mmCIF file with all atom_site columns, C-alpha atoms in Angstrom:
data_model
loop_
_atom_site.group_PDB
_atom_site.id
_atom_site.type_symbol
_atom_site.label_atom_id
_atom_site.label_alt_id
_atom_site.label_comp_id
_atom_site.label_asym_id
_atom_site.label_entity_id
_atom_site.label_seq_id
_atom_site.pdbx_PDB_ins_code
_atom_site.Cartn_x
_atom_site.Cartn_y
_atom_site.Cartn_z
_atom_site.occupancy
_atom_site.B_iso_or_equiv
_atom_site.pdbx_formal_charge
_atom_site.auth_seq_id
_atom_site.auth_comp_id
_atom_site.auth_asym_id
_atom_site.auth_atom_id
_atom_site.pdbx_PDB_model_num
ATOM 1   C CA . UNK A 1 1   ? -1.677 20.400 26.131 1.00 57.00 ? 8   UNK A CA 1
ATOM 2   C CA . UNK A 1 2   ? 0.373  23.373 28.091 1.00 61.00 ? 9   UNK A CA 1
ATOM 3   C CA . UNK A 1 3   ? 3.359  25.175 27.785 1.00 61.00 ? 10  UNK A CA 1
ATOM 4   C CA . UNK A 1 4   ? 6.865  24.924 29.854 1.00 60.00 ? 11  UNK A CA 1
ATOM 5   C CA . UNK A 1 5   ? 8.653  28.285 29.868 1.00 53.00 ? 12  UNK A CA 1
ATOM 6   C CA . UNK A 1 6   ? 12.046 26.751 29.577 1.00 47.00 ? 13  UNK A CA 1
ATOM 7   C CA . UNK A 1 7   ? 13.773 23.598 28.327 1.00 48.00 ? 14  UNK A CA 1
ATOM 8   C CA . UNK A 1 8   ? 15.321 21.135 30.611 1.00 52.00 ? 15  UNK A CA 1
ATOM 9   C CA . UNK A 1 9   ? 18.939 22.041 29.629 1.00 53.00 ? 16  UNK A CA 1
ATOM 10  C CA . UNK A 1 10  ? 18.340 26.146 30.800 1.00 52.00 ? 17  UNK A CA 1
ATOM 11  C CA . UNK A 1 11  ? 17.603 27.350 27.281 1.00 54.00 ? 18  UNK A CA 1
ATOM 12  C CA . UNK A 1 12  ? 14.909 29.808 26.553 1.00 54.00 ? 19  UNK A CA 1
ATOM 13  C CA . UNK A 1 13  ? 13.051 27.640 24.343 1.00 69.00 ? 20  UNK A CA 1
ATOM 14  C CA . UNK A 1 14  ? 9.574  27.051 24.982 1.00 91.00 ? 21  UNK A CA 1
ATOM 15  C CA . UNK A 1 15  ? 8.651  23.738 25.265 1.00 96.00 ? 22  UNK A CA 1
ATOM 16  C CA . UNK A 1 16  ? 4.654  22.584 24.153 1.00 96.00 ? 23  UNK A CA 1
ATOM 17  C CA . UNK A 1 17  ? 3.514  19.935 26.618 1.00 97.00 ? 24  UNK A CA 1
ATOM 18  C CA . UNK A 1 18  ? 1.706  17.255 25.231 1.00 97.00 ? 25  UNK A CA 1
ATOM 19  C CA . UNK A 1 19  ? -0.618 14.654 27.161 1.00 96.00 ? 26  UNK A CA 1
ATOM 20  C CA . UNK A 1 20  ? 0.592  10.967 25.600 1.00 94.00 ? 27  UNK A CA 1
ATOM 21  C CA . UNK A 1 21  ? -2.296 9.012  26.984 1.00 93.00 ? 28  UNK A CA 1
ATOM 22  C CA . UNK A 1 22  ? -4.599 11.002 24.452 1.00 90.00 ? 29  UNK A CA 1
ATOM 23  C CA . UNK A 1 23  ? -7.224 9.432  22.346 1.00 82.00 ? 30  UNK A CA 1
ATOM 24  C CA . UNK A 1 24  ? -5.872 5.590  22.162 1.00 83.00 ? 31  UNK A CA 1
ATOM 25  C CA . UNK A 1 25  ? -2.904 6.149  24.224 1.00 82.00 ? 32  UNK A CA 1
ATOM 26  C CA . UNK A 1 26  ? -0.532 4.584  21.841 1.00 86.00 ? 33  UNK A CA 1
ATOM 27  C CA . UNK A 1 27  ? 2.512  5.790  19.492 1.00 91.00 ? 34  UNK A CA 1
ATOM 28  C CA . UNK A 1 28  ? 0.311  7.958  17.282 1.00 93.00 ? 35  UNK A CA 1
ATOM 29  C CA . UNK A 1 29  ? 0.267  10.649 19.506 1.00 94.00 ? 36  UNK A CA 1
ATOM 30  C CA . UNK A 1 30  ? 4.257  10.546 20.218 1.00 96.00 ? 37  UNK A CA 1
ATOM 31  C CA . UNK A 1 31  ? 4.742  10.534 16.062 1.00 96.00 ? 38  UNK A CA 1
ATOM 32  C CA . UNK A 1 32  ? 2.497  13.391 15.320 1.00 96.00 ? 39  UNK A CA 1
ATOM 33  C CA . UNK A 1 33  ? 3.867  15.509 17.747 1.00 97.00 ? 40  UNK A CA 1
ATOM 34  C CA . UNK A 1 34  ? 7.410  14.699 16.513 1.00 98.00 ? 41  UNK A CA 1
ATOM 35  C CA . UNK A 1 35  ? 6.627  15.642 12.989 1.00 98.00 ? 42  UNK A CA 1
ATOM 36  C CA . UNK A 1 36  ? 4.631  18.904 14.031 1.00 97.00 ? 43  UNK A CA 1
ATOM 37  C CA . UNK A 1 37  ? 8.169  20.002 16.456 1.00 98.00 ? 44  UNK A CA 1
ATOM 38  C CA . UNK A 1 38  ? 10.381 19.292 13.924 1.00 98.00 ? 45  UNK A CA 1
ATOM 39  C CA . UNK A 1 39  ? 8.151  21.190 11.056 1.00 98.00 ? 46  UNK A CA 1
ATOM 40  C CA . UNK A 1 40  ? 7.188  24.307 13.398 1.00 97.00 ? 47  UNK A CA 1
ATOM 41  C CA . UNK A 1 41  ? 11.057 24.052 15.024 1.00 97.00 ? 48  UNK A CA 1
ATOM 42  C CA . UNK A 1 42  ? 8.939  24.364 17.846 1.00 97.00 ? 49  UNK A CA 1
ATOM 43  C CA . UNK A 1 43  ? 10.191 22.225 20.998 1.00 98.00 ? 50  UNK A CA 1
ATOM 44  C CA . UNK A 1 44  ? 7.795  19.844 22.620 1.00 98.00 ? 51  UNK A CA 1
ATOM 45  C CA . UNK A 1 45  ? 7.838  17.559 25.590 1.00 98.00 ? 52  UNK A CA 1
ATOM 46  C CA . UNK A 1 46  ? 5.464  14.475 25.411 1.00 97.00 ? 53  UNK A CA 1
ATOM 47  C CA . UNK A 1 47  ? 4.330  12.825 28.873 1.00 97.00 ? 54  UNK A CA 1
ATOM 48  C CA . UNK A 1 48  ? 2.810  9.446  29.462 1.00 97.00 ? 55  UNK A CA 1
ATOM 49  C CA . UNK A 1 49  ? 3.807  7.855  26.570 1.00 97.00 ? 56  UNK A CA 1
ATOM 50  C CA . UNK A 1 50  ? 1.967  5.059  25.533 1.00 94.00 ? 57  UNK A CA 1
ATOM 51  C CA . UNK A 1 51  ? -0.215 5.155  28.849 1.00 92.00 ? 58  UNK A CA 1
ATOM 52  C CA . UNK A 1 52  ? -2.880 3.352  27.390 1.00 87.00 ? 59  UNK A CA 1
ATOM 53  C CA . UNK A 1 53  ? -0.713 0.014  26.464 1.00 90.00 ? 60  UNK A CA 1
ATOM 54  C CA . UNK A 1 54  ? -0.206 -2.978 28.353 1.00 90.00 ? 61  UNK A CA 1
ATOM 55  C CA . UNK A 1 55  ? 3.518  -2.049 28.487 1.00 91.00 ? 62  UNK A CA 1
ATOM 56  C CA . UNK A 1 56  ? 3.533  1.832  28.698 1.00 93.00 ? 63  UNK A CA 1
ATOM 57  C CA . UNK A 1 57  ? 6.764  3.932  27.337 1.00 96.00 ? 64  UNK A CA 1
ATOM 58  C CA . UNK A 1 58  ? 8.834  3.939  24.719 1.00 96.00 ? 65  UNK A CA 1
ATOM 59  C CA . UNK A 1 59  ? 9.334  0.750  22.586 1.00 94.00 ? 66  UNK A CA 1
ATOM 60  C CA . UNK A 1 60  ? 12.592 0.293  20.334 1.00 95.00 ? 67  UNK A CA 1
ATOM 61  C CA . UNK A 1 61  ? 10.587 1.265  17.293 1.00 94.00 ? 68  UNK A CA 1
ATOM 62  C CA . UNK A 1 62  ? 9.367  4.784  18.971 1.00 95.00 ? 69  UNK A CA 1
ATOM 63  C CA . UNK A 1 63  ? 12.808 5.508  20.427 1.00 97.00 ? 70  UNK A CA 1
ATOM 64  C CA . UNK A 1 64  ? 14.392 5.088  16.770 1.00 97.00 ? 71  UNK A CA 1
ATOM 65  C CA . UNK A 1 65  ? 11.628 6.736  15.314 1.00 98.00 ? 72  UNK A CA 1
ATOM 66  C CA . UNK A 1 66  ? 12.542 10.174 17.570 1.00 98.00 ? 73  UNK A CA 1
ATOM 67  C CA . UNK A 1 67  ? 16.410 9.555  17.060 1.00 98.00 ? 74  UNK A CA 1
ATOM 68  C CA . UNK A 1 68  ? 15.668 9.484  13.420 1.00 98.00 ? 75  UNK A CA 1
ATOM 69  C CA . UNK A 1 69  ? 13.846 12.948 13.382 1.00 98.00 ? 76  UNK A CA 1
ATOM 70  C CA . UNK A 1 70  ? 16.221 14.414 16.014 1.00 98.00 ? 77  UNK A CA 1
ATOM 71  C CA . UNK A 1 71  ? 18.718 13.682 13.635 1.00 98.00 ? 78  UNK A CA 1
ATOM 72  C CA . UNK A 1 72  ? 16.997 14.915 10.346 1.00 98.00 ? 79  UNK A CA 1
ATOM 73  C CA . UNK A 1 73  ? 16.488 18.117 12.201 1.00 98.00 ? 80  UNK A CA 1
ATOM 74  C CA . UNK A 1 74  ? 19.734 18.581 13.976 1.00 98.00 ? 81  UNK A CA 1
ATOM 75  C CA . UNK A 1 75  ? 18.041 18.611 17.213 1.00 98.00 ? 82  UNK A CA 1
ATOM 76  C CA . UNK A 1 76  ? 18.402 17.153 20.847 1.00 98.00 ? 83  UNK A CA 1
ATOM 77  C CA . UNK A 1 77  ? 16.221 14.333 22.233 1.00 98.00 ? 84  UNK A CA 1
ATOM 78  C CA . UNK A 1 78  ? 16.203 14.241 25.986 1.00 97.00 ? 85  UNK A CA 1
ATOM 79  C CA . UNK A 1 79  ? 15.081 11.178 27.879 1.00 96.00 ? 86  UNK A CA 1
ATOM 80  C CA . UNK A 1 80  ? 15.389 8.995  24.811 1.00 93.00 ? 87  UNK A CA 1
ATOM 81  C CA . UNK A 1 81  ? 15.783 5.349  26.466 1.00 97.00 ? 88  UNK A CA 1
ATOM 82  C CA . UNK A 1 82  ? 13.402 2.341  26.229 1.00 96.00 ? 89  UNK A CA 1
ATOM 83  C CA . UNK A 1 83  ? 10.479 2.391  28.969 1.00 96.00 ? 90  UNK A CA 1
ATOM 84  C CA . UNK A 1 84  ? 10.769 6.165  29.569 1.00 97.00 ? 91  UNK A CA 1
ATOM 85  C CA . UNK A 1 85  ? 7.376  7.478  29.807 1.00 97.00 ? 92  UNK A CA 1
ATOM 86  C CA . UNK A 1 86  ? 8.431  10.919 28.810 1.00 98.00 ? 93  UNK A CA 1
ATOM 87  C CA . UNK A 1 87  ? 10.547 12.806 26.348 1.00 98.00 ? 94  UNK A CA 1
ATOM 88  C CA . UNK A 1 88  ? 11.676 16.458 25.142 1.00 98.00 ? 95  UNK A CA 1
ATOM 89  C CA . UNK A 1 89  ? 12.289 16.653 22.105 1.00 98.00 ? 96  UNK A CA 1
ATOM 90  C CA . UNK A 1 90  ? 14.134 20.196 20.572 1.00 98.00 ? 97  UNK A CA 1
ATOM 91  C CA . UNK A 1 91  ? 14.398 20.367 16.760 1.00 98.00 ? 98  UNK A CA 1
ATOM 92  C CA . UNK A 1 92  ? 16.798 22.436 15.073 1.00 97.00 ? 99  UNK A CA 1
ATOM 93  C CA . UNK A 1 93  ? 16.678 23.004 11.388 1.00 98.00 ? 100 UNK A CA 1
ATOM 94  C CA . UNK A 1 94  ? 15.797 20.087 9.238  1.00 98.00 ? 101 UNK A CA 1
ATOM 95  C CA . UNK A 1 95  ? 18.374 18.780 6.676  1.00 97.00 ? 102 UNK A CA 1
ATOM 96  C CA . UNK A 1 96  ? 18.501 16.440 3.697  1.00 96.00 ? 103 UNK A CA 1
ATOM 97  C CA . UNK A 1 97  ? 20.712 13.576 3.202  1.00 97.00 ? 104 UNK A CA 1
ATOM 98  C CA . UNK A 1 98  ? 21.310 9.949  3.848  1.00 98.00 ? 105 UNK A CA 1
ATOM 99  C CA . UNK A 1 99  ? 20.117 8.741  7.167  1.00 98.00 ? 106 UNK A CA 1
ATOM 100 C CA . UNK A 1 100 ? 19.700 5.065  8.701  1.00 97.00 ? 107 UNK A CA 1
ATOM 101 C CA . UNK A 1 101 ? 17.579 4.010  11.478 1.00 97.00 ? 108 UNK A CA 1
ATOM 102 C CA . UNK A 1 102 ? 17.368 0.808  13.028 1.00 96.00 ? 109 UNK A CA 1
ATOM 103 C CA . UNK A 1 103 ? 14.890 -0.694 15.448 1.00 94.00 ? 110 UNK A CA 1
ATOM 104 C CA . UNK A 1 104 ? 17.107 -3.658 16.344 1.00 94.00 ? 111 UNK A CA 1
ATOM 105 C CA . UNK A 1 105 ? 14.094 -5.599 16.623 1.00 93.00 ? 112 UNK A CA 1
ATOM 106 C CA . UNK A 1 106 ? 11.300 -6.626 14.562 1.00 93.00 ? 113 UNK A CA 1
ATOM 107 C CA . UNK A 1 107 ? 9.687  -2.879 15.037 1.00 91.00 ? 114 UNK A CA 1
ATOM 108 C CA . UNK A 1 108 ? 7.409  -1.669 12.573 1.00 93.00 ? 115 UNK A CA 1
ATOM 109 C CA . UNK A 1 109 ? 9.361  0.195  9.378  1.00 95.00 ? 116 UNK A CA 1
ATOM 110 C CA . UNK A 1 110 ? 6.259  1.676  8.321  1.00 95.00 ? 117 UNK A CA 1
ATOM 111 C CA . UNK A 1 111 ? 5.642  3.134  11.425 1.00 95.00 ? 118 UNK A CA 1
ATOM 112 C CA . UNK A 1 112 ? 9.482  4.414  10.962 1.00 96.00 ? 119 UNK A CA 1
ATOM 113 C CA . UNK A 1 113 ? 8.112  6.012  7.460  1.00 96.00 ? 120 UNK A CA 1
ATOM 114 C CA . UNK A 1 114 ? 5.159  7.640  9.529  1.00 95.00 ? 121 UNK A CA 1
ATOM 115 C CA . UNK A 1 115 ? 7.304  9.557  11.531 1.00 97.00 ? 122 UNK A CA 1
ATOM 116 C CA . UNK A 1 116 ? 10.481 9.994  9.050  1.00 97.00 ? 123 UNK A CA 1
ATOM 117 C CA . UNK A 1 117 ? 8.409  10.936 5.686  1.00 96.00 ? 124 UNK A CA 1
ATOM 118 C CA . UNK A 1 118 ? 6.945  14.181 6.551  1.00 96.00 ? 125 UNK A CA 1
ATOM 119 C CA . UNK A 1 119 ? 9.902  15.748 7.909  1.00 98.00 ? 126 UNK A CA 1
ATOM 120 C CA . UNK A 1 120 ? 11.729 14.663 4.898  1.00 97.00 ? 127 UNK A CA 1
ATOM 121 C CA . UNK A 1 121 ? 9.286  16.516 2.750  1.00 96.00 ? 128 UNK A CA 1
ATOM 122 C CA . UNK A 1 122 ? 10.245 19.831 4.491  1.00 97.00 ? 129 UNK A CA 1
ATOM 123 C CA . UNK A 1 123 ? 13.882 19.368 3.831  1.00 97.00 ? 130 UNK A CA 1
ATOM 124 C CA . UNK A 1 124 ? 15.910 21.672 1.502  1.00 97.00 ? 131 UNK A CA 1
ATOM 125 C CA . UNK A 1 125 ? 17.446 18.661 -0.430 1.00 96.00 ? 132 UNK A CA 1
ATOM 126 C CA . UNK A 1 126 ? 16.581 15.031 -0.445 1.00 95.00 ? 133 UNK A CA 1
ATOM 127 C CA . UNK A 1 127 ? 16.334 12.733 1.979  1.00 96.00 ? 134 UNK A CA 1
ATOM 128 C CA . UNK A 1 128 ? 17.275 9.149  1.478  1.00 96.00 ? 135 UNK A CA 1
ATOM 129 C CA . UNK A 1 129 ? 16.159 6.637  4.320  1.00 96.00 ? 136 UNK A CA 1
ATOM 130 C CA . UNK A 1 130 ? 17.493 3.329  4.762  1.00 96.00 ? 137 UNK A CA 1
ATOM 131 C CA . UNK A 1 131 ? 15.068 2.010  7.594  1.00 95.00 ? 138 UNK A CA 1
ATOM 132 C CA . UNK A 1 132 ? 15.844 -1.560 9.194  1.00 94.00 ? 139 UNK A CA 1
ATOM 133 C CA . UNK A 1 133 ? 12.912 -3.329 11.370 1.00 94.00 ? 140 UNK A CA 1
ATOM 134 C CA . UNK A 1 134 ? 10.027 -5.463 10.601 1.00 93.00 ? 141 UNK A CA 1
ATOM 135 C CA . UNK A 1 135 ? 7.878  -5.235 7.434  1.00 93.00 ? 142 UNK A CA 1
ATOM 136 C CA . UNK A 1 136 ? 4.689  -6.722 9.122  1.00 92.00 ? 143 UNK A CA 1
ATOM 137 C CA . UNK A 1 137 ? 4.645  -5.976 12.604 1.00 90.00 ? 144 UNK A CA 1
ATOM 138 C CA . UNK A 1 138 ? 1.467  -5.793 14.514 1.00 87.00 ? 145 UNK A CA 1
ATOM 139 C CA . UNK A 1 139 ? -0.695 -2.998 15.289 1.00 85.00 ? 146 UNK A CA 1
ATOM 140 C CA . UNK A 1 140 ? 0.810  -1.160 12.481 1.00 90.00 ? 147 UNK A CA 1
ATOM 141 C CA . UNK A 1 141 ? 0.387  -0.981 8.473  1.00 93.00 ? 148 UNK A CA 1
ATOM 142 C CA . UNK A 1 142 ? 2.359  -3.246 6.561  1.00 94.00 ? 149 UNK A CA 1
ATOM 143 C CA . UNK A 1 143 ? 4.746  -2.458 4.463  1.00 93.00 ? 150 UNK A CA 1
ATOM 144 C CA . UNK A 1 144 ? 2.983  -3.953 1.314  1.00 94.00 ? 151 UNK A CA 1
ATOM 145 C CA . UNK A 1 145 ? 0.189  -1.023 2.186  1.00 95.00 ? 152 UNK A CA 1
ATOM 146 C CA . UNK A 1 146 ? 2.978  1.657  2.093  1.00 94.00 ? 153 UNK A CA 1
ATOM 147 C CA . UNK A 1 147 ? 4.542  0.486  -1.178 1.00 94.00 ? 154 UNK A CA 1
ATOM 148 C CA . UNK A 1 148 ? 1.031  -0.336 -2.775 1.00 95.00 ? 155 UNK A CA 1
ATOM 149 C CA . UNK A 1 149 ? -0.978 2.267  -1.373 1.00 96.00 ? 156 UNK A CA 1
ATOM 150 C CA . UNK A 1 150 ? 0.500  5.026  0.118  1.00 94.00 ? 157 UNK A CA 1
ATOM 151 C CA . UNK A 1 151 ? 3.116  5.854  -2.109 1.00 94.00 ? 158 UNK A CA 1
ATOM 152 C CA . UNK A 1 152 ? 1.067  6.143  -5.233 1.00 95.00 ? 159 UNK A CA 1
ATOM 153 C CA . UNK A 1 153 ? -1.247 8.614  -3.370 1.00 95.00 ? 160 UNK A CA 1
ATOM 154 C CA . UNK A 1 154 ? 1.904  10.396 -1.906 1.00 93.00 ? 161 UNK A CA 1
ATOM 155 C CA . UNK A 1 155 ? 3.312  10.425 -5.831 1.00 94.00 ? 162 UNK A CA 1
ATOM 156 C CA . UNK A 1 156 ? 0.538  12.207 -7.144 1.00 96.00 ? 163 UNK A CA 1
ATOM 157 C CA . UNK A 1 157 ? 1.149  14.872 -4.808 1.00 94.00 ? 164 UNK A CA 1
ATOM 158 C CA . UNK A 1 158 ? 4.770  15.176 -6.191 1.00 93.00 ? 165 UNK A CA 1
ATOM 159 C CA . UNK A 1 159 ? 6.412  13.214 -3.383 1.00 92.00 ? 166 UNK A CA 1
ATOM 160 C CA . UNK A 1 160 ? 9.120  10.847 -4.577 1.00 88.00 ? 167 UNK A CA 1
ATOM 161 C CA . UNK A 1 161 ? 8.470  7.609  -2.438 1.00 87.00 ? 168 UNK A CA 1
ATOM 162 C CA . UNK A 1 162 ? 10.449 4.831  -3.495 1.00 86.00 ? 169 UNK A CA 1
ATOM 163 C CA . UNK A 1 163 ? 10.347 1.601  -1.097 1.00 89.00 ? 170 UNK A CA 1
ATOM 164 C CA . UNK A 1 164 ? 13.022 -1.422 -1.757 1.00 86.00 ? 171 UNK A CA 1
ATOM 165 C CA . UNK A 1 165 ? 11.988 -4.316 0.494  1.00 87.00 ? 172 UNK A CA 1
ATOM 166 C CA . UNK A 1 166 ? 15.292 -6.050 1.104  1.00 84.00 ? 173 UNK A CA 1
ATOM 167 C CA . UNK A 1 167 ? 14.491 -8.698 3.263  1.00 81.00 ? 174 UNK A CA 1
ATOM 168 C CA . UNK A 1 168 ? 11.346 -9.956 5.089  1.00 79.00 ? 175 UNK A CA 1
#
């Protein structure tokens, strides 16, 4: 982890640098980095995204999740394209409201929940998320796990978490 003195757009914001090839080199470090960036209002740059995968770089569900949290935080995403191995997320103030995110593939909605729900918890007013994608994607928790295990636990901690699967 390193720090860049200025963002790509010339602003004075410090950018925390994250090596996306760390640990298993998948998308989890990207999601965690994006969440912490938004919650802490700290710009983050992630390089070597999904370097440990057979097809490195952003896949549609990763890009959709990043765009979603950038919208939720009134932020800016640079380098956001499918296949990109480097991004910079400059979050702004987290805002409540209604958001829609569509992977346009069978990309996992559970992984969209992983990146967006923690950000929603810091919104000053409720967030309503409409997430479109796969419900049982490989290498991701099935949406049934999120509904039947995660949400009841989150509700015990005061989090309102209601998932309505319209179609599989």
